Structure formats: C-alpha cells, structure tokens
Short mmCIF file of C-alpha atoms in Angstrom, two decimals:
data_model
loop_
_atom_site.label_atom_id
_atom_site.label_comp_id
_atom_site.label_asym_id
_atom_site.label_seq_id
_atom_site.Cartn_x
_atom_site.Cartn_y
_atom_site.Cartn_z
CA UNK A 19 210.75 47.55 -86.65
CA UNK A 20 209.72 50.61 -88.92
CA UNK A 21 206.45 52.59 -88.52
CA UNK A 22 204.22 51.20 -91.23
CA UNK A 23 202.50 54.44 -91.58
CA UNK A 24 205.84 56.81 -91.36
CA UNK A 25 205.52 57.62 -94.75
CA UNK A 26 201.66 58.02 -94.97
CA UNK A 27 201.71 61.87 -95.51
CA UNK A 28 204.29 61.89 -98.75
CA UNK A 29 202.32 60.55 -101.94
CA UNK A 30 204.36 59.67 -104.52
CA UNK A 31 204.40 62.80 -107.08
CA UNK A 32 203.88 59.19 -109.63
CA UNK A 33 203.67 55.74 -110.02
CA UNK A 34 206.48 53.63 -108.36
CA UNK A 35 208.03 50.92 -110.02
CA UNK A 36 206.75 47.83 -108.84
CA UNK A 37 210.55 47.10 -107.28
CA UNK A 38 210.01 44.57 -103.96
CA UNK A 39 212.19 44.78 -100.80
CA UNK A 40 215.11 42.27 -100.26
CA UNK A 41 213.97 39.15 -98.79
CA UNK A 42 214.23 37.77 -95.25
CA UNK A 43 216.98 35.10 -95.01
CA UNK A 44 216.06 31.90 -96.25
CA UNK A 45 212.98 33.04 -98.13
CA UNK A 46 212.84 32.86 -101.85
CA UNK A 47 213.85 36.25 -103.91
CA UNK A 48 210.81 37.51 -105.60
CA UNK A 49 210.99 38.34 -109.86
CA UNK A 50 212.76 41.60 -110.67
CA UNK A 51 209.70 42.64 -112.31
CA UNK A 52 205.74 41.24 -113.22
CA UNK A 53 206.22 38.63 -115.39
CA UNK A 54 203.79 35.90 -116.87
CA UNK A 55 204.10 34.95 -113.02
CA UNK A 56 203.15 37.79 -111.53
CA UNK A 57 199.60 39.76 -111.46
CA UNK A 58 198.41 43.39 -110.96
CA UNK A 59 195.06 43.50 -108.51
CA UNK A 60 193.15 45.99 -107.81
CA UNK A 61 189.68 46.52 -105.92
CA UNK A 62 189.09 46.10 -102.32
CA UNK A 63 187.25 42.27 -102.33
CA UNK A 64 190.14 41.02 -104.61
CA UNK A 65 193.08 42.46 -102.54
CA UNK A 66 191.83 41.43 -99.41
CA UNK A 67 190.74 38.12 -100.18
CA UNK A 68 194.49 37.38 -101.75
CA UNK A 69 195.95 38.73 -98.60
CA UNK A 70 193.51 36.31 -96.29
CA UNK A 71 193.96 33.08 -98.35
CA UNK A 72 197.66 34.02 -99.46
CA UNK A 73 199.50 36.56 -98.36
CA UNK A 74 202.97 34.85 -98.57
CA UNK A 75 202.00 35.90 -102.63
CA UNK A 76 201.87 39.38 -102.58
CA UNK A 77 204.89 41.89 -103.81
CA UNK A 78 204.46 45.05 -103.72
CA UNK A 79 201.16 47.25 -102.50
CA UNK A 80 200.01 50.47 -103.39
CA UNK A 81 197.28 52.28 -101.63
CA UNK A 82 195.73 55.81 -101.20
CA UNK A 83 196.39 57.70 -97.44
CA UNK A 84 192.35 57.49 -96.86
CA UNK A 85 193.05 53.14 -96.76
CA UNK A 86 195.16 53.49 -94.03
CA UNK A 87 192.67 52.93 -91.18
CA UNK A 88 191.36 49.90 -93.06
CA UNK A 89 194.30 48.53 -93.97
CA UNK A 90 196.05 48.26 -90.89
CA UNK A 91 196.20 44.38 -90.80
CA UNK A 92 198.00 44.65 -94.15
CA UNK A 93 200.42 47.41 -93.91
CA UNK A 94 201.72 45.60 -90.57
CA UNK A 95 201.87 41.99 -92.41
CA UNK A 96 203.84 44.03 -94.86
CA UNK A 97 206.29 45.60 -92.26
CA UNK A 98 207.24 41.99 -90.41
CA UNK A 99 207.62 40.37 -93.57
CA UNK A 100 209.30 43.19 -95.44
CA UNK A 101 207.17 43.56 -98.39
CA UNK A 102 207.20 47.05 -99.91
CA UNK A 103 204.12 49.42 -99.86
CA UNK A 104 203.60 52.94 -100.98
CA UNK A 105 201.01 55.35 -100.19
CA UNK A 106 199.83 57.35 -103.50
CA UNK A 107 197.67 59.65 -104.98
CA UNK A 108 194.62 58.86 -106.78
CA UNK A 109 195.92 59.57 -110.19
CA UNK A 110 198.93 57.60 -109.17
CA UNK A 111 196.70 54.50 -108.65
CA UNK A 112 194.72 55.21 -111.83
CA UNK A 113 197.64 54.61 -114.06
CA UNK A 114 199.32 51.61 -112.29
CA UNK A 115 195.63 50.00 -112.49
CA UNK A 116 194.78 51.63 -116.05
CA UNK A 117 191.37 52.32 -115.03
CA UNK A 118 189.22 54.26 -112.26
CA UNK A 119 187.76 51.37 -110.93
CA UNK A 120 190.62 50.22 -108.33
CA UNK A 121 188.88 51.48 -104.67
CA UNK A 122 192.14 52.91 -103.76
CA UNK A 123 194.05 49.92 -103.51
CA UNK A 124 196.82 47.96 -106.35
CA UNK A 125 198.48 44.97 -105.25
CA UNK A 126 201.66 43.35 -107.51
CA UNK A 127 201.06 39.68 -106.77
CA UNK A 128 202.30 36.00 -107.57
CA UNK A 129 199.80 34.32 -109.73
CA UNK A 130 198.23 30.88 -107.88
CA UNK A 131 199.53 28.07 -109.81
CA UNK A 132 197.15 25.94 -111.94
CA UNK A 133 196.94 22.71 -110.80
CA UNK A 134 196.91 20.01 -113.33
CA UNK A 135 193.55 17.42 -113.53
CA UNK A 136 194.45 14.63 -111.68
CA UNK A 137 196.36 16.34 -108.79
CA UNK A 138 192.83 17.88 -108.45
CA UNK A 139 190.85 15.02 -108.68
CA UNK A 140 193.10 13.48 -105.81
CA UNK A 141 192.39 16.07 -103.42
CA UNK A 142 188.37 16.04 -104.31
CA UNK A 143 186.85 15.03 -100.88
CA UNK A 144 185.23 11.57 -101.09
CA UNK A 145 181.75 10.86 -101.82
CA UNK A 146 180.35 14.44 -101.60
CA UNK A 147 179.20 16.64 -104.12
CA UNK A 148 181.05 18.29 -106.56
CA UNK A 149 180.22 21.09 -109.39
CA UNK A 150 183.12 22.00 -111.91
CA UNK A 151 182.71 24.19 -115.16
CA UNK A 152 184.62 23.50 -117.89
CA UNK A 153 185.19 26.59 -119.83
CA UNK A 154 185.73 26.08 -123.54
CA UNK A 155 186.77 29.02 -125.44
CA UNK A 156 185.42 31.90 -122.74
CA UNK A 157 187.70 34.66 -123.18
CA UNK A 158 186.07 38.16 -122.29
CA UNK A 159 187.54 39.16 -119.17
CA UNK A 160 184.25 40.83 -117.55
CA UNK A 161 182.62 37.58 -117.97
CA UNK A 162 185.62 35.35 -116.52
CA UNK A 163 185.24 37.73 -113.48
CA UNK A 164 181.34 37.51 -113.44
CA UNK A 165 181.69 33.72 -113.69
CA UNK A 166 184.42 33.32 -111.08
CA UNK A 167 182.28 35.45 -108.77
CA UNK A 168 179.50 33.10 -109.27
CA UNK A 169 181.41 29.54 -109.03
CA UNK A 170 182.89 30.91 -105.44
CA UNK A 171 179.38 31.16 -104.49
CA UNK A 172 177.68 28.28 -105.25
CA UNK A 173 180.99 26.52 -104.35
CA UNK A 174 182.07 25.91 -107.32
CA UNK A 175 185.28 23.18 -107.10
CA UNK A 176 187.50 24.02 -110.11
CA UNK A 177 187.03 25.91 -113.27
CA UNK A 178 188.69 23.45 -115.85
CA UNK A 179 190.23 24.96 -119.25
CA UNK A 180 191.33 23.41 -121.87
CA UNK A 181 195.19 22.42 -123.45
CA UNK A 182 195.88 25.23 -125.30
CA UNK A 183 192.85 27.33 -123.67
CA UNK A 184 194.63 31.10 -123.29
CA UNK A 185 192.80 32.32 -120.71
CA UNK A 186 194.60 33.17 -117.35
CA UNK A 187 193.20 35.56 -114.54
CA UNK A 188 193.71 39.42 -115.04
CA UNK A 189 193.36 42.47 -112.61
CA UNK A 190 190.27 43.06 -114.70
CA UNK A 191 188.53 39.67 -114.01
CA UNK A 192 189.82 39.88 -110.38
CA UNK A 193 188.12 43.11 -109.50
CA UNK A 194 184.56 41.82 -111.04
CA UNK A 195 184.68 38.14 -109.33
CA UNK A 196 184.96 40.05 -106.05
CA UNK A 197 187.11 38.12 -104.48
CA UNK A 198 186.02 34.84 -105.80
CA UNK A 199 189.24 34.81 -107.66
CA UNK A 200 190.88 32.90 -104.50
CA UNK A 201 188.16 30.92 -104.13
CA UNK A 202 187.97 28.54 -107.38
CA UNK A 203 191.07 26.77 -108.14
CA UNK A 204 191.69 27.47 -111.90
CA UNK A 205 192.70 23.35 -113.22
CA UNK A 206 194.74 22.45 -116.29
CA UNK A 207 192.92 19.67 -118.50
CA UNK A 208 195.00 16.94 -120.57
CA UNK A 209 193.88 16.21 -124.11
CA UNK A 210 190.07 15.96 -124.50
CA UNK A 211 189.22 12.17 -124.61
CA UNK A 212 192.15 11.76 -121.94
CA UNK A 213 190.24 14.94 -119.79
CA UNK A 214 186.80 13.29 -120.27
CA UNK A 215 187.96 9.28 -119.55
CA UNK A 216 189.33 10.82 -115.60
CA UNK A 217 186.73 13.10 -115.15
CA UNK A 218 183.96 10.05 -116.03
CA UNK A 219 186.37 7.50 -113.66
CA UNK A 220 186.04 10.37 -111.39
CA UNK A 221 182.18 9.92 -111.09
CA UNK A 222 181.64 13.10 -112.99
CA UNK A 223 178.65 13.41 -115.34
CA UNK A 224 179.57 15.93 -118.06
CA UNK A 225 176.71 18.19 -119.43
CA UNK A 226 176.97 20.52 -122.09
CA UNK A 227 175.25 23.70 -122.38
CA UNK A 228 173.54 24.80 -125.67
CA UNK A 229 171.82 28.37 -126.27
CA UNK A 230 169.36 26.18 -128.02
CA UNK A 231 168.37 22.39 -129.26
CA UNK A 232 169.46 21.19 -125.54
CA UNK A 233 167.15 19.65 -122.93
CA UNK A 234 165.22 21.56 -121.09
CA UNK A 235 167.61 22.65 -117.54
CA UNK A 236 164.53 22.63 -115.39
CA UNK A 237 163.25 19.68 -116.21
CA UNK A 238 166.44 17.36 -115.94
CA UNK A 239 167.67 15.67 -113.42
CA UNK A 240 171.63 16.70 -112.84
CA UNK A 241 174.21 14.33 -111.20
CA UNK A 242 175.41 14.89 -107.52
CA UNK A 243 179.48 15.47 -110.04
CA UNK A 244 178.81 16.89 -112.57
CA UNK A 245 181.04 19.42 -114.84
CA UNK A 246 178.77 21.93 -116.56
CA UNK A 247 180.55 22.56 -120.21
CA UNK A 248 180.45 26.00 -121.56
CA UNK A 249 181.05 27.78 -124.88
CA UNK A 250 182.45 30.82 -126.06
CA UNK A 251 180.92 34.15 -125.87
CA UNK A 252 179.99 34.89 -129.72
CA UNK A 253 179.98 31.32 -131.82
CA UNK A 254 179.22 28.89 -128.48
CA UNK A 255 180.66 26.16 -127.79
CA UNK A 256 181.96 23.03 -130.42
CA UNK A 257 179.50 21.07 -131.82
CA UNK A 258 181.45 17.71 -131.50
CA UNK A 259 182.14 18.27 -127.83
CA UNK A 260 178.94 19.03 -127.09
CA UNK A 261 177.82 15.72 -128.65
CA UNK A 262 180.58 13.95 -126.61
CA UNK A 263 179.12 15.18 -123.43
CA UNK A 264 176.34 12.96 -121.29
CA UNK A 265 173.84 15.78 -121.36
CA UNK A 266 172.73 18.60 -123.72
CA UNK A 267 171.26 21.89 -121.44
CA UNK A 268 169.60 24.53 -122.39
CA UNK A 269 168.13 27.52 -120.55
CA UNK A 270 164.51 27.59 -121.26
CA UNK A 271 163.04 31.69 -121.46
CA UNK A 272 160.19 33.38 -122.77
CA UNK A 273 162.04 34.95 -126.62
CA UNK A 274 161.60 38.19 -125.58
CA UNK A 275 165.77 38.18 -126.02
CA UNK A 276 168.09 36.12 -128.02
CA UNK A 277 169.96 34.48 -125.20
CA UNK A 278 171.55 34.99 -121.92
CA UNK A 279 174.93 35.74 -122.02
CA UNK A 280 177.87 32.76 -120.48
CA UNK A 281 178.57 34.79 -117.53
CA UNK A 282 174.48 35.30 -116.90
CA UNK A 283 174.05 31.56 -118.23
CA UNK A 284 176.58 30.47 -115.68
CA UNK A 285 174.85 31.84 -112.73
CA UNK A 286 171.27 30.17 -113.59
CA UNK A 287 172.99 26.34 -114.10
CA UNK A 288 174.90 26.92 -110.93
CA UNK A 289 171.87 27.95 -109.08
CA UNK A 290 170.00 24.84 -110.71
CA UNK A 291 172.54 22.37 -109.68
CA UNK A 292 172.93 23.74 -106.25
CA UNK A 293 169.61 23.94 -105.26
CA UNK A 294 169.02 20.11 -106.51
CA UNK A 295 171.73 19.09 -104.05
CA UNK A 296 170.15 20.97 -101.55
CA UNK A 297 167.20 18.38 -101.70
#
C-alpha cells in the first residue's frame, strides 16, 4: 500500500487538475471532470462532515502540508480506496477555491442527489415531529449557507425548492452552513397545488412568512409538521402563495430596522418552532 504522506514535502509549484485515480474493480468510474454532478468544497466543517456522512462521494482532495496531522483519517481512507490527493501551497488552494477563505483544505466531490417529494415523505418517521422550509426564490449563496447551517441545527428535515427553483449547493454555501450541508436533505417539489395537496395529506401545516401584514410569530400556535415558506431576498415571497398557505408569519421587532434578512429570519422561526415542540 503507498505511504499516504510520501509526497507531503513536494507542493505542487500550481493547481492540479482535478484528474481522479482509476477505480478499484467493480466500482463505478468517476466523471472525467466536475460537471453539473460534481462540487468543489472547501473549509474544514464542510470537508469533514462530507467525508463522515459520505465519503464513497469524494474525488479528488487537496490540502496544505500543515493538515497533515489532522487529516490523517482522510489521507488513509484516500490511500485504501485509491482516491487521489495532493498536498499544495497556499496560493495553490486559493485559486482552485477562488477565495482565501478555504482553511487549507479543497475537496472535488459528487453532489448528494435531490430526492424527489414523495420518496421523502415515505421515509419521514411516523408520528413525530417534523420542520421543513420551503424556499421560494432564495438565491444568494451566503444566505443558502447561513440557512442550511441553521436547519441542521434545529433539525431541520428537508429544505424543499420549487420546479424550476435554480438553486443547487455551491462551495460557497458549503463553507458558511458549516457542515450542515450533509445534514438537510435538499427535496425536489412537484407542481405547486400537486406539492401542497402531499405535503397537507402528509399532516403538514404550511405557514408562510411575511416581512409584514402576517400574524404575529410569538403569539401563534405552530403545528407539531409544519413547512415554514420563505421568500426571496429583495421582493419576498409571492403574494398568491402566501395566501394559499394555512398561516401568514411575521417577525414582530421594535422598527429600529426595516427587516431581518431570510437567512436571519430563518434562524428566529426555527428557534420558535423548536422550542414549542420542546413543550
């Protein structure tokens, strides 16, 4: 078996190309190249919370010589199952990530799959509690991460996005949701009467969230399944699902500022809900 740290004293002079080893027999051949299947991570949370919860998923790992003490579980997963890792130079890591803010680490990864509503709904456990957000036009990838980083907390089920909804995980998002990335299962919703009829057969009470004009969160009593409905960042969310919803929440404050923003919104209704469970 090779020495996973033979190499650990010749940086690359720049970045590799993100080129994966052959595969073991009978295991599937990974893409020539990232693809809309394949993700760049970067951060220390978000890399090691993909390698604890999926490891069979990662590609190709890059990684300065001062990780090498901490990464030891890593590198030797990557020897016995012949993935490919390089140890690089901090500018080298700054360009494969395109920004500063990687902690010495870059992973090339599979993307999870999205699971599609009712598959999700199947594997929901039974009579417990359950808290999904259903994200409608959030698109800022700061405030995905922010909002990932709080579902994974407050244990969040599935974050539920729309047909047609463009929003998909990036390294960015990743590095802010801490590792909550792996936690929340991201969930593909049918058309919107068709996502709103199984979520309601479900159990699910669906509440919409409204910077203003919306009961007041505090005071309201919130189902034990309940899907919190959010907007967008600048215009909110649409008018016409918000009417459609069971509940109209807002986040009562004392003026001194506009609003909160989704991601900061997000945290407070989680909080809420989870702490009337906890009752």
């Amino acid at each position: 078996m090779n020495d996973p740290w033979k190499n650990a004293r010749r940086p690359s002079a720049r970045p590799p190309r993100a080129t994966p080893l052959p595969p073991r027999e009978g295991a599937t051949a990974p893409p020539p190249g990232r693809g809309n299947d394949e993700l760049r991570l970067y951060g220390w949370n978000a890399v090691q919370a993909l390698f604890d919860k999926r490891p069979q998923a990662l590609r190709k790992l890059y990684l300065v010589e001062e990780l090498i003490p901490r990464l030891q579980p890593l590198l030797k997963w990557c020897v016995a199952n012949r993935v490919g890792y390089r140890v690089v130079e901090e500018g080298d890591l700054n360009k494969l990530a395109a920004t500063t803010h990687h902690e010495g680490v870059v992973a090339d990864v599979l993307r999870a799959p999205m699971l599609e509503l009712g598959d999700w709904l199947d594997g929901l456990p039974a009579g417990q509690p359950v808290l999904a957000l259903w994200l409608d036009g959030v698109g800022n990838p700061h405030n995905f991460g922010a909002i990932l980083r709080s579902a994974a907390h407050f244990g969040v089920a599935g974050l539920l996005l729309p047909p047609g909804a463009t929003l998909a995980l990036s390294g960015a998002a990743a590095r802010v949701a801490e590792g909550g990335a792996e936690a929340v299962p991201l969930v593909r919703l049918p058309a919107l009467p068709q996502a709103m009829a199984q979520l309601r057969a479900a159990g699910f009470g669906l509440a919409a969230t409204l910077v203003e004009g919306g009961d007041n969160l505090f005071a309201s009593t919130l189902p034990t399944r309940l899907v919190y409905v959010m907007g967008a960042e600048g215009e909110g969310m649409d008018r016409e699902l918000a009417q459609d919803c069971d509940q109209q929440l807002s986040i009562p404050g004392s003026g001194a500022v506009e609003s909160l923003n989704v991601a900061s919104a997000t945290a407070v209704l989680l909080a809420h809900w989870y702490g009337q469970k906890a009752r």
